[in-house]
Amino acid sequence: MLKNLPVKSIVHKGLTIEGYSRAAVQTYWRIAEMKLGFDLGAHPWDFMGTPTWFISHTHLDHVAALPVYVARRRMMKMDPPRIYVPSVAVEGIQRLLQAFSRLDRGRLPCELIPVEPGDEFELSRELVVTAVRTRHTLPSLGFIVWERRRKLRPEFHGLPGEKIRDLRLAGTEVTHEVRLPRVAYLGDSAPQWLDDNPDLYEAEVLIMEMTFVAPGHRREKIHKLGHIHLDDIVARRDRFHNELVIAAHLSTRYSGRQVQRYVNRVLPDHLDGRLKLWM
Ligand SMILES: [Zn+2]
Ligand SMILES: [Zn+2]
């Protein structure tokens, strides 16, 4: 396998979360089992087979490789990808693709789907994605991937199997849909996005940015830039019910050792071991 970019990975309950993210450098994530990815700041060669992507916002470190990805899929004779983008960005991306198509002398076929906060997309019978507004310096989205299951309605609990089958055959709706938030993702955002969307605290896996960690970096200023500081996580520590919290998008001004040191100082238990620093 061709290794053109750094990728870290972790497996959680049957989901392989792969990616890499540093502020102003590049951000890309994918979950192969769900056949989807988030952000195209750069594109590892072997992420090409994943056909569906969600773009959080159009800062270059989150979108620069969009034409590259589309071109690779065409070159490898794969179906055109489906890319969900903030609706304000659709026209600009179309123009960009047209320009690259002329420069590269090749078609760039893809389906661009405009997304507004609150939108919901059915990816398959099992998976639904919802979009939430995040707080950044330009229109920006977060995404929650829900797994849908059919569960027996409570009023039928305890009934024998044949009875339930008869009811179903007679046209009674014996099950109802239950949704489980499996993965939540945000690109860049000030911390209010968490408080605005409490579902994010309940997702099994939360992939979030934590751009700043040093105590000297003032929080008010960071929030104005639309980013999160380690102290924002500490202030909300009891609200995270996630099984896994991946903190990424760290500023390049910190080395890995520095990040570890700052986190160990204020969050020595790393949220009971659930917090993973992604560097
Ligand atoms: Zn960014
Ligand atoms: Zn950004």
PDB file of C-alpha atoms and ligand atoms in Angstrom:
ATOM      1  CA  MET A   1       0.000   0.000   0.000  1.00  0.00           C
ATOM      2  CA  LEU A   2       1.282   3.423  -0.961  1.00  0.00           C
ATOM      3  CA  LYS A   3       1.836   5.605   2.118  1.00  0.00           C
ATOM      4  CA  ASN A   4       1.646   9.226   1.041  1.00  0.00           C
ATOM      5  CA  LEU A   5       0.395  10.800   4.298  1.00  0.00           C
ATOM      6  CA  PRO A   6       0.359  10.167   8.061  1.00  0.00           C
ATOM      7  CA  VAL A   7      -2.632   8.208   9.359  1.00  0.00           C
ATOM      8  CA  LYS A   8      -3.356   7.148  12.924  1.00  0.00           C
ATOM      9  CA  SER A   9      -6.027   4.636  13.713  1.00  0.00           C
ATOM     10  CA  ILE A  10      -8.009   3.188  16.575  1.00  0.00           C
ATOM     11  CA  VAL A  11     -10.670   0.475  16.649  1.00  0.00           C
ATOM     12  CA  HIS A  12     -13.743   0.963  18.812  1.00  0.00           C
ATOM     13  CA  LYS A  13     -16.690  -1.450  18.862  1.00  0.00           C
ATOM     14  CA  GLY A  14     -16.163  -2.642  15.323  1.00  0.00           C
ATOM     15  CA  LEU A  15     -15.416   0.806  13.886  1.00  0.00           C
ATOM     16  CA  THR A  16     -11.948   1.671  12.628  1.00  0.00           C
ATOM     17  CA  ILE A  17     -11.394   5.394  13.028  1.00  0.00           C
ATOM     18  CA  GLU A  18      -8.492   6.544  10.875  1.00  0.00           C
ATOM     19  CA  GLY A  19      -7.201  10.015  10.271  1.00  0.00           C
ATOM     20  CA  TYR A  20      -4.920  12.863  11.005  1.00  0.00           C
ATOM     21  CA  SER A  21      -5.516  16.502  11.825  1.00  0.00           C
ATOM     22  CA  ARG A  22      -3.272  19.474  12.598  1.00  0.00           C
ATOM     23  CA  ALA A  23      -4.541  23.044  12.478  1.00  0.00           C
ATOM     24  CA  ALA A  24      -3.595  24.922   9.316  1.00  0.00           C
ATOM     25  CA  VAL A  25      -1.879  21.781   7.985  1.00  0.00           C
ATOM     26  CA  GLN A  26      -4.433  19.132   7.001  1.00  0.00           C
ATOM     27  CA  THR A  27      -7.446  17.272   8.330  1.00  0.00           C
ATOM     28  CA  TYR A  28      -8.946  13.982   7.113  1.00  0.00           C
ATOM     29  CA  TRP A  29     -10.841  11.177   8.838  1.00  0.00           C
ATOM     30  CA  ARG A  30     -12.607   8.092   7.687  1.00  0.00           C
ATOM     31  CA  ILE A  31     -14.521   5.133   9.063  1.00  0.00           C
ATOM     32  CA  ALA A  32     -14.171   2.390   6.483  1.00  0.00           C
ATOM     33  CA  GLU A  33     -16.918   0.181   7.956  1.00  0.00           C
ATOM     34  CA  MET A  34     -19.421   3.017   7.506  1.00  0.00           C
ATOM     35  CA  LYS A  35     -18.058   3.791   4.017  1.00  0.00           C
ATOM     36  CA  LEU A  36     -17.735   7.478   4.870  1.00  0.00           C
ATOM     37  CA  GLY A  37     -15.175  10.102   5.734  1.00  0.00           C
ATOM     38  CA  PHE A  38     -14.924  13.630   7.045  1.00  0.00           C
ATOM     39  CA  ASP A  39     -12.942  16.458   5.458  1.00  0.00           C
ATOM     40  CA  LEU A  40     -10.519  16.379   2.560  1.00  0.00           C
ATOM     41  CA  GLY A  41      -7.656  18.617   3.712  1.00  0.00           C
ATOM     42  CA  ALA A  42      -5.370  16.008   2.167  1.00  0.00           C
ATOM     43  CA  HIS A  43      -6.096  12.512   0.974  1.00  0.00           C
ATOM     44  CA  PRO A  44      -4.216   9.327   1.837  1.00  0.00           C
ATOM     45  CA  TRP A  45      -4.043   7.155  -1.280  1.00  0.00           C
ATOM     46  CA  ASP A  46      -5.891   4.221   0.293  1.00  0.00           C
ATOM     47  CA  PHE A  47      -8.834   6.406   1.448  1.00  0.00           C
ATOM     48  CA  MET A  48      -9.851   6.620  -2.226  1.00  0.00           C
ATOM     49  CA  GLY A  49     -12.151   3.580  -1.989  1.00  0.00           C
ATOM     50  CA  THR A  50     -14.416   5.359   0.509  1.00  0.00           C
ATOM     51  CA  PRO A  51     -17.237   6.813  -1.615  1.00  0.00           C
ATOM     52  CA  THR A  52     -18.987   9.322   0.678  1.00  0.00           C
ATOM     53  CA  TRP A  53     -17.469  12.384   2.363  1.00  0.00           C
ATOM     54  CA  PHE A  54     -18.719  15.154   4.589  1.00  0.00           C
ATOM     55  CA  ILE A  55     -16.970  18.531   4.489  1.00  0.00           C
ATOM     56  CA  SER A  56     -17.169  20.594   7.687  1.00  0.00           C
ATOM     57  CA  HIS A  57     -16.108  23.922   6.158  1.00  0.00           C
ATOM     58  CA  THR A  58     -14.002  25.320   3.367  1.00  0.00           C
ATOM     59  CA  HIS A  59     -10.788  26.368   5.091  1.00  0.00           C
ATOM     60  CA  LEU A  60      -8.031  24.911   2.956  1.00  0.00           C
ATOM     61  CA  ASP A  61      -6.760  22.542   5.638  1.00  0.00           C
ATOM     62  CA  HIS A  62     -10.177  20.807   5.407  1.00  0.00           C
ATOM     63  CA  VAL A  63     -10.933  20.900   1.685  1.00  0.00           C
ATOM     64  CA  ALA A  64      -7.782  21.364  -0.415  1.00  0.00           C
ATOM     65  CA  ALA A  65      -7.667  17.747  -1.657  1.00  0.00           C
ATOM     66  CA  LEU A  66     -11.274  17.593  -2.883  1.00  0.00           C
ATOM     67  CA  PRO A  67     -10.334  17.814  -6.602  1.00  0.00           C
ATOM     68  CA  VAL A  68      -7.459  15.358  -6.074  1.00  0.00           C
ATOM     69  CA  TYR A  69      -9.790  12.790  -4.538  1.00  0.00           C
ATOM     70  CA  VAL A  70     -12.383  13.167  -7.306  1.00  0.00           C
ATOM     71  CA  ALA A  71      -9.683  12.827  -9.975  1.00  0.00           C
ATOM     72  CA  ARG A  72      -8.196   9.699  -8.385  1.00  0.00           C
ATOM     73  CA  ARG A  73     -11.568   7.953  -8.320  1.00  0.00           C
ATOM     74  CA  ARG A  74     -12.148   8.780 -11.965  1.00  0.00           C
ATOM     75  CA  MET A  75      -8.665   7.612 -12.913  1.00  0.00           C
ATOM     76  CA  MET A  76      -9.201   4.321 -11.064  1.00  0.00           C
ATOM     77  CA  LYS A  77     -12.599   3.870 -12.771  1.00  0.00           C
ATOM     78  CA  MET A  78     -14.558   4.046  -9.523  1.00  0.00           C
ATOM     79  CA  ASP A  79     -18.050   5.543  -9.327  1.00  0.00           C
ATOM     80  CA  PRO A  80     -18.176   9.318  -8.892  1.00  0.00           C
ATOM     81  CA  PRO A  81     -18.119  10.112  -5.173  1.00  0.00           C
ATOM     82  CA  ARG A  82     -20.847  11.771  -3.184  1.00  0.00           C
ATOM     83  CA  ILE A  83     -19.594  14.792  -1.226  1.00  0.00           C
ATOM     84  CA  TYR A  84     -21.747  16.671   1.266  1.00  0.00           C
ATOM     85  CA  VAL A  85     -20.673  20.323   1.641  1.00  0.00           C
ATOM     86  CA  PRO A  86     -22.007  23.422   3.439  1.00  0.00           C
ATOM     87  CA  SER A  87     -24.607  24.805   1.028  1.00  0.00           C
ATOM     88  CA  VAL A  88     -22.921  28.217   0.736  1.00  0.00           C
ATOM     89  CA  ALA A  89     -19.831  26.478  -0.668  1.00  0.00           C
ATOM     90  CA  VAL A  90     -21.429  24.459  -3.483  1.00  0.00           C
ATOM     91  CA  GLU A  91     -21.126  27.077  -6.198  1.00  0.00           C
ATOM     92  CA  GLY A  92     -17.522  27.915  -5.348  1.00  0.00           C
ATOM     93  CA  ILE A  93     -16.527  24.249  -5.360  1.00  0.00           C
ATOM     94  CA  GLN A  94     -18.233  23.725  -8.732  1.00  0.00           C
ATOM     95  CA  ARG A  95     -16.245  26.624 -10.182  1.00  0.00           C
ATOM     96  CA  LEU A  96     -13.048  25.294  -8.655  1.00  0.00           C
ATOM     97  CA  LEU A  97     -13.671  21.851 -10.177  1.00  0.00           C
ATOM     98  CA  GLN A  98     -14.369  23.402 -13.590  1.00  0.00           C
ATOM     99  CA  ALA A  99     -11.116  25.356 -13.414  1.00  0.00           C
ATOM    100  CA  PHE A 100      -9.123  22.272 -12.397  1.00  0.00           C
ATOM    101  CA  SER A 101     -10.850  20.196 -15.020  1.00  0.00           C
ATOM    102  CA  ARG A 102      -9.543  22.604 -17.691  1.00  0.00           C
ATOM    103  CA  LEU A 103      -6.057  22.826 -16.165  1.00  0.00           C
ATOM    104  CA  ASP A 104      -5.743  19.057 -15.718  1.00  0.00           C
ATOM    105  CA  ARG A 105      -7.547  18.235 -18.993  1.00  0.00           C
ATOM    106  CA  GLY A 106      -9.696  15.651 -17.277  1.00  0.00           C
ATOM    107  CA  ARG A 107     -13.269  15.355 -16.112  1.00  0.00           C
ATOM    108  CA  LEU A 108     -13.965  15.623 -12.385  1.00  0.00           C
ATOM    109  CA  PRO A 109     -17.281  13.832 -11.892  1.00  0.00           C
ATOM    110  CA  CYS A 110     -18.832  13.977  -8.439  1.00  0.00           C
ATOM    111  CA  GLU A 111     -22.126  14.617  -6.755  1.00  0.00           C
ATOM    112  CA  LEU A 112     -22.061  17.692  -4.511  1.00  0.00           C
ATOM    113  CA  ILE A 113     -24.870  17.755  -1.980  1.00  0.00           C
ATOM    114  CA  PRO A 114     -25.639  21.037  -0.197  1.00  0.00           C
ATOM    115  CA  VAL A 115     -26.003  20.763   3.586  1.00  0.00           C
ATOM    116  CA  GLU A 116     -27.692  23.110   6.045  1.00  0.00           C
ATOM    117  CA  PRO A 117     -27.616  22.722   9.834  1.00  0.00           C
ATOM    118  CA  GLY A 118     -30.489  20.462  10.869  1.00  0.00           C
ATOM    119  CA  ASP A 119     -30.472  18.466   7.618  1.00  0.00           C
ATOM    120  CA  GLU A 120     -30.714  14.710   7.767  1.00  0.00           C
ATOM    121  CA  PHE A 121     -29.394  12.219   5.207  1.00  0.00           C
ATOM    122  CA  GLU A 122     -30.224   8.568   4.922  1.00  0.00           C
ATOM    123  CA  LEU A 123     -27.061   6.729   3.833  1.00  0.00           C
ATOM    124  CA  SER A 124     -28.465   3.219   4.138  1.00  0.00           C
ATOM    125  CA  ARG A 125     -31.106   1.302   6.023  1.00  0.00           C
ATOM    126  CA  GLU A 126     -28.850   1.362   9.069  1.00  0.00           C
ATOM    127  CA  LEU A 127     -27.130   4.742   8.888  1.00  0.00           C
ATOM    128  CA  VAL A 128     -28.436   8.298   9.061  1.00  0.00           C
ATOM    129  CA  VAL A 129     -26.284  11.430   9.255  1.00  0.00           C
ATOM    130  CA  THR A 130     -27.486  14.696  10.762  1.00  0.00           C
ATOM    131  CA  ALA A 131     -25.723  18.047  10.447  1.00  0.00           C
ATOM    132  CA  VAL A 132     -25.307  20.577  13.246  1.00  0.00           C
ATOM    133  CA  ARG A 133     -24.142  24.168  13.127  1.00  0.00           C
ATOM    134  CA  THR A 134     -20.730  24.835  14.649  1.00  0.00           C
ATOM    135  CA  ARG A 135     -19.164  28.182  15.575  1.00  0.00           C
ATOM    136  CA  HIS A 136     -16.257  29.133  13.420  1.00  0.00           C
ATOM    137  CA  THR A 137     -15.092  32.126  11.394  1.00  0.00           C
ATOM    138  CA  LEU A 138     -17.063  30.918   8.362  1.00  0.00           C
ATOM    139  CA  PRO A 139     -20.138  28.712   7.867  1.00  0.00           C
ATOM    140  CA  SER A 140     -19.203  25.395   9.386  1.00  0.00           C
ATOM    141  CA  LEU A 141     -20.873  22.088  10.225  1.00  0.00           C
ATOM    142  CA  GLY A 142     -20.517  19.135  12.518  1.00  0.00           C
ATOM    143  CA  PHE A 143     -22.004  15.718  11.784  1.00  0.00           C
ATOM    144  CA  ILE A 144     -23.541  12.910  13.802  1.00  0.00           C
ATOM    145  CA  VAL A 145     -23.742   9.385  12.375  1.00  0.00           C
ATOM    146  CA  TRP A 146     -26.683   7.472  13.826  1.00  0.00           C
ATOM    147  CA  GLU A 147     -27.265   3.764  13.643  1.00  0.00           C
ATOM    148  CA  ARG A 148     -30.924   2.835  13.250  1.00  0.00           C
ATOM    149  CA  ARG A 149     -32.325  -0.317  14.761  1.00  0.00           C
ATOM    150  CA  ARG A 150     -35.836  -1.681  14.934  1.00  0.00           C
ATOM    151  CA  LYS A 151     -36.924  -2.533  18.469  1.00  0.00           C
ATOM    152  CA  LEU A 152     -40.063  -4.189  19.752  1.00  0.00           C
ATOM    153  CA  ARG A 153     -42.551  -1.606  21.033  1.00  0.00           C
ATOM    154  CA  PRO A 154     -42.718  -1.682  24.859  1.00  0.00           C
ATOM    155  CA  GLU A 155     -46.431  -2.592  24.864  1.00  0.00           C
ATOM    156  CA  PHE A 156     -45.557  -5.930  23.200  1.00  0.00           C
ATOM    157  CA  HIS A 157     -42.750  -6.892  25.593  1.00  0.00           C
ATOM    158  CA  GLY A 158     -43.356 -10.283  27.182  1.00  0.00           C
ATOM    159  CA  LEU A 159     -45.701 -11.541  24.462  1.00  0.00           C
ATOM    160  CA  PRO A 160     -44.878 -14.954  22.954  1.00  0.00           C
ATOM    161  CA  GLY A 161     -43.205 -14.988  19.542  1.00  0.00           C
ATOM    162  CA  GLU A 162     -46.198 -16.407  17.643  1.00  0.00           C
ATOM    163  CA  LYS A 163     -48.491 -13.735  19.049  1.00  0.00           C
ATOM    164  CA  ILE A 164     -46.109 -10.993  17.866  1.00  0.00           C
ATOM    165  CA  ARG A 165     -45.862 -12.640  14.463  1.00  0.00           C
ATOM    166  CA  ASP A 166     -49.676 -12.775  14.172  1.00  0.00           C
ATOM    167  CA  LEU A 167     -49.933  -9.108  15.105  1.00  0.00           C
ATOM    168  CA  ARG A 168     -47.328  -8.227  12.502  1.00  0.00           C
ATOM    169  CA  LEU A 169     -49.057 -10.283   9.816  1.00  0.00           C
ATOM    170  CA  ALA A 170     -52.320  -8.542  10.697  1.00  0.00           C
ATOM    171  CA  GLY A 171     -50.625  -5.225   9.882  1.00  0.00           C
ATOM    172  CA  THR A 172     -49.791  -3.972  13.394  1.00  0.00           C
ATOM    173  CA  GLU A 173     -46.565  -1.988  13.664  1.00  0.00           C
ATOM    174  CA  VAL A 174     -44.866  -4.056  16.378  1.00  0.00           C
ATOM    175  CA  THR A 175     -41.463  -2.337  16.247  1.00  0.00           C
ATOM    176  CA  HIS A 176     -40.256   1.239  16.386  1.00  0.00           C
ATOM    177  CA  GLU A 177     -37.048   2.895  15.295  1.00  0.00           C
ATOM    178  CA  VAL A 178     -34.293   3.486  17.838  1.00  0.00           C
ATOM    179  CA  ARG A 179     -31.319   5.653  16.952  1.00  0.00           C
ATOM    180  CA  LEU A 180     -27.900   5.264  18.456  1.00  0.00           C
ATOM    181  CA  PRO A 181     -25.371   8.105  17.974  1.00  0.00           C
ATOM    182  CA  ARG A 182     -22.269   6.125  16.997  1.00  0.00           C
ATOM    183  CA  VAL A 183     -19.875   8.856  15.834  1.00  0.00           C
ATOM    184  CA  ALA A 184     -19.909  12.644  16.084  1.00  0.00           C
ATOM    185  CA  TYR A 185     -17.477  14.878  14.263  1.00  0.00           C
ATOM    186  CA  LEU A 186     -16.763  18.568  14.079  1.00  0.00           C
ATOM    187  CA  GLY A 187     -14.209  20.350  12.026  1.00  0.00           C
ATOM    188  CA  ASP A 188     -13.404  23.635  13.684  1.00  0.00           C
ATOM    189  CA  SER A 189     -15.528  25.351  16.292  1.00  0.00           C
ATOM    190  CA  ALA A 190     -15.689  27.384  19.467  1.00  0.00           C
ATOM    191  CA  PRO A 191     -16.845  25.253  22.422  1.00  0.00           C
ATOM    192  CA  GLN A 192     -20.448  26.559  22.467  1.00  0.00           C
ATOM    193  CA  TRP A 193     -21.197  24.052  19.680  1.00  0.00           C
ATOM    194  CA  LEU A 194     -21.047  21.325  22.313  1.00  0.00           C
ATOM    195  CA  ASP A 195     -23.505  23.088  24.599  1.00  0.00           C
ATOM    196  CA  ASP A 196     -25.816  23.896  21.661  1.00  0.00           C
ATOM    197  CA  ASN A 197     -25.953  20.222  20.606  1.00  0.00           C
ATOM    198  CA  PRO A 198     -26.055  17.987  23.691  1.00  0.00           C
ATOM    199  CA  ASP A 199     -26.362  14.892  21.451  1.00  0.00           C
ATOM    200  CA  LEU A 200     -22.650  15.295  20.801  1.00  0.00           C
ATOM    201  CA  TYR A 201     -21.860  14.397  24.411  1.00  0.00           C
ATOM    202  CA  GLU A 202     -23.793  11.143  23.981  1.00  0.00           C
ATOM    203  CA  ALA A 203     -22.142   9.830  20.800  1.00  0.00           C
ATOM    204  CA  GLU A 204     -20.098   6.684  21.407  1.00  0.00           C
ATOM    205  CA  VAL A 205     -17.132   8.247  19.623  1.00  0.00           C
ATOM    206  CA  LEU A 206     -16.598  12.000  19.539  1.00  0.00           C
ATOM    207  CA  ILE A 207     -13.937  13.376  17.215  1.00  0.00           C
ATOM    208  CA  MET A 208     -13.319  16.993  18.141  1.00  0.00           C
ATOM    209  CA  GLU A 209     -10.836  19.733  17.711  1.00  0.00           C
ATOM    210  CA  MET A 210      -8.643  20.982  20.583  1.00  0.00           C
ATOM    211  CA  THR A 211      -6.456  23.486  18.811  1.00  0.00           C
ATOM    212  CA  PHE A 212      -4.933  25.157  21.897  1.00  0.00           C
ATOM    213  CA  VAL A 213      -3.590  23.709  25.134  1.00  0.00           C
ATOM    214  CA  ALA A 214      -1.099  26.157  26.718  1.00  0.00           C
ATOM    215  CA  PRO A 215      -2.359  28.056  29.781  1.00  0.00           C
ATOM    216  CA  GLY A 216      -1.000  31.308  28.365  1.00  0.00           C
ATOM    217  CA  HIS A 217      -3.240  31.196  25.317  1.00  0.00           C
ATOM    218  CA  ARG A 218      -6.270  33.240  26.263  1.00  0.00           C
ATOM    219  CA  ARG A 219      -9.602  31.533  25.879  1.00  0.00           C
ATOM    220  CA  GLU A 220     -11.701  34.559  24.842  1.00  0.00           C
ATOM    221  CA  LYS A 221      -9.357  35.190  21.966  1.00  0.00           C
ATOM    222  CA  ILE A 222      -9.419  31.529  20.958  1.00  0.00           C
ATOM    223  CA  HIS A 223     -13.229  31.448  21.018  1.00  0.00           C
ATOM    224  CA  LYS A 224     -13.297  34.486  18.719  1.00  0.00           C
ATOM    225  CA  LEU A 225     -11.122  32.538  16.289  1.00  0.00           C
ATOM    226  CA  GLY A 226     -13.674  29.712  16.491  1.00  0.00           C
ATOM    227  CA  HIS A 227     -11.512  27.173  18.289  1.00  0.00           C
ATOM    228  CA  ILE A 228     -11.420  25.093  21.470  1.00  0.00           C
ATOM    229  CA  HIS A 229      -8.881  25.220  24.301  1.00  0.00           C
ATOM    230  CA  LEU A 230      -8.022  22.328  26.611  1.00  0.00           C
ATOM    231  CA  ASP A 231      -9.552  24.352  29.487  1.00  0.00           C
ATOM    232  CA  ASP A 232     -12.931  24.250  27.686  1.00  0.00           C
ATOM    233  CA  ILE A 233     -12.827  20.470  27.880  1.00  0.00           C
ATOM    234  CA  VAL A 234     -11.799  20.561  31.537  1.00  0.00           C
ATOM    235  CA  ALA A 235     -14.723  22.924  32.283  1.00  0.00           C
ATOM    236  CA  ARG A 236     -17.170  20.429  30.744  1.00  0.00           C
ATOM    237  CA  ARG A 237     -15.501  17.240  31.892  1.00  0.00           C
ATOM    238  CA  ASP A 238     -18.612  15.778  33.574  1.00  0.00           C
ATOM    239  CA  ARG A 239     -20.749  16.288  30.493  1.00  0.00           C
ATOM    240  CA  PHE A 240     -18.779  13.985  28.196  1.00  0.00           C
ATOM    241  CA  HIS A 241     -20.625  10.671  28.254  1.00  0.00           C
ATOM    242  CA  ASN A 242     -18.755   9.458  25.168  1.00  0.00           C
ATOM    243  CA  GLU A 243     -16.923   6.144  25.304  1.00  0.00           C
ATOM    244  CA  LEU A 244     -14.079   7.664  23.305  1.00  0.00           C
ATOM    245  CA  VAL A 245     -13.125  11.323  22.815  1.00  0.00           C
ATOM    246  CA  ILE A 246     -10.516  11.985  20.153  1.00  0.00           C
ATOM    247  CA  ALA A 247      -8.917  15.428  20.542  1.00  0.00           C
ATOM    248  CA  ALA A 248      -7.195  16.559  17.373  1.00  0.00           C
ATOM    249  CA  HIS A 249      -6.411  19.592  15.194  1.00  0.00           C
ATOM    250  CA  LEU A 250      -3.680  20.722  17.576  1.00  0.00           C
ATOM    251  CA  SER A 251      -1.777  23.850  16.701  1.00  0.00           C
ATOM    252  CA  THR A 252       1.645  23.314  15.155  1.00  0.00           C
ATOM    253  CA  ARG A 253       3.130  25.571  17.823  1.00  0.00           C
ATOM    254  CA  TYR A 254       3.058  22.602  20.235  1.00  0.00           C
ATOM    255  CA  SER A 255       5.187  19.488  20.148  1.00  0.00           C
ATOM    256  CA  GLY A 256       3.605  16.173  21.101  1.00  0.00           C
ATOM    257  CA  ARG A 257       5.494  16.219  24.414  1.00  0.00           C
ATOM    258  CA  GLN A 258       4.196  19.681  25.291  1.00  0.00           C
ATOM    259  CA  VAL A 259       0.607  18.663  24.594  1.00  0.00           C
ATOM    260  CA  GLN A 260       1.000  15.581  26.821  1.00  0.00           C
ATOM    261  CA  ARG A 261       2.461  17.722  29.599  1.00  0.00           C
ATOM    262  CA  TYR A 262      -0.319  20.331  29.525  1.00  0.00           C
ATOM    263  CA  VAL A 263      -3.029  17.679  29.444  1.00  0.00           C
ATOM    264  CA  ASN A 264      -1.437  15.645  32.253  1.00  0.00           C
ATOM    265  CA  ARG A 265      -1.383  18.768  34.408  1.00  0.00           C
ATOM    266  CA  VAL A 266      -5.095  19.655  34.191  1.00  0.00           C
ATOM    267  CA  LEU A 267      -6.690  16.360  33.177  1.00  0.00           C
ATOM    268  CA  PRO A 268      -4.396  13.699  34.671  1.00  0.00           C
ATOM    269  CA  ASP A 269      -6.984  10.918  34.271  1.00  0.00           C
ATOM    270  CA  HIS A 270      -7.553  11.795  30.586  1.00  0.00           C
ATOM    271  CA  LEU A 271     -11.343  11.596  31.206  1.00  0.00           C
ATOM    272  CA  ASP A 272     -10.952   8.187  32.838  1.00  0.00           C
ATOM    273  CA  GLY A 273      -8.784   7.075  29.942  1.00  0.00           C
ATOM    274  CA  ARG A 274     -11.431   7.919  27.334  1.00  0.00           C
ATOM    275  CA  LEU A 275      -9.558  10.935  25.945  1.00  0.00           C
ATOM    276  CA  LYS A 276      -7.131  10.182  23.109  1.00  0.00           C
ATOM    277  CA  LEU A 277      -4.694  12.856  22.001  1.00  0.00           C
ATOM    278  CA  TRP A 278      -4.299  12.570  18.258  1.00  0.00           C
ATOM    279  CA  MET A 279      -0.891  13.829  17.084  1.00  0.00           C
TER     280      MET A 279
HETATM  281 ZN    ZN B   1      -8.827  23.746  10.617  1.00  0.00          ZN
HETATM  282 ZN    ZN B   2     -11.138  26.281  10.028  1.00  0.00          ZN
END
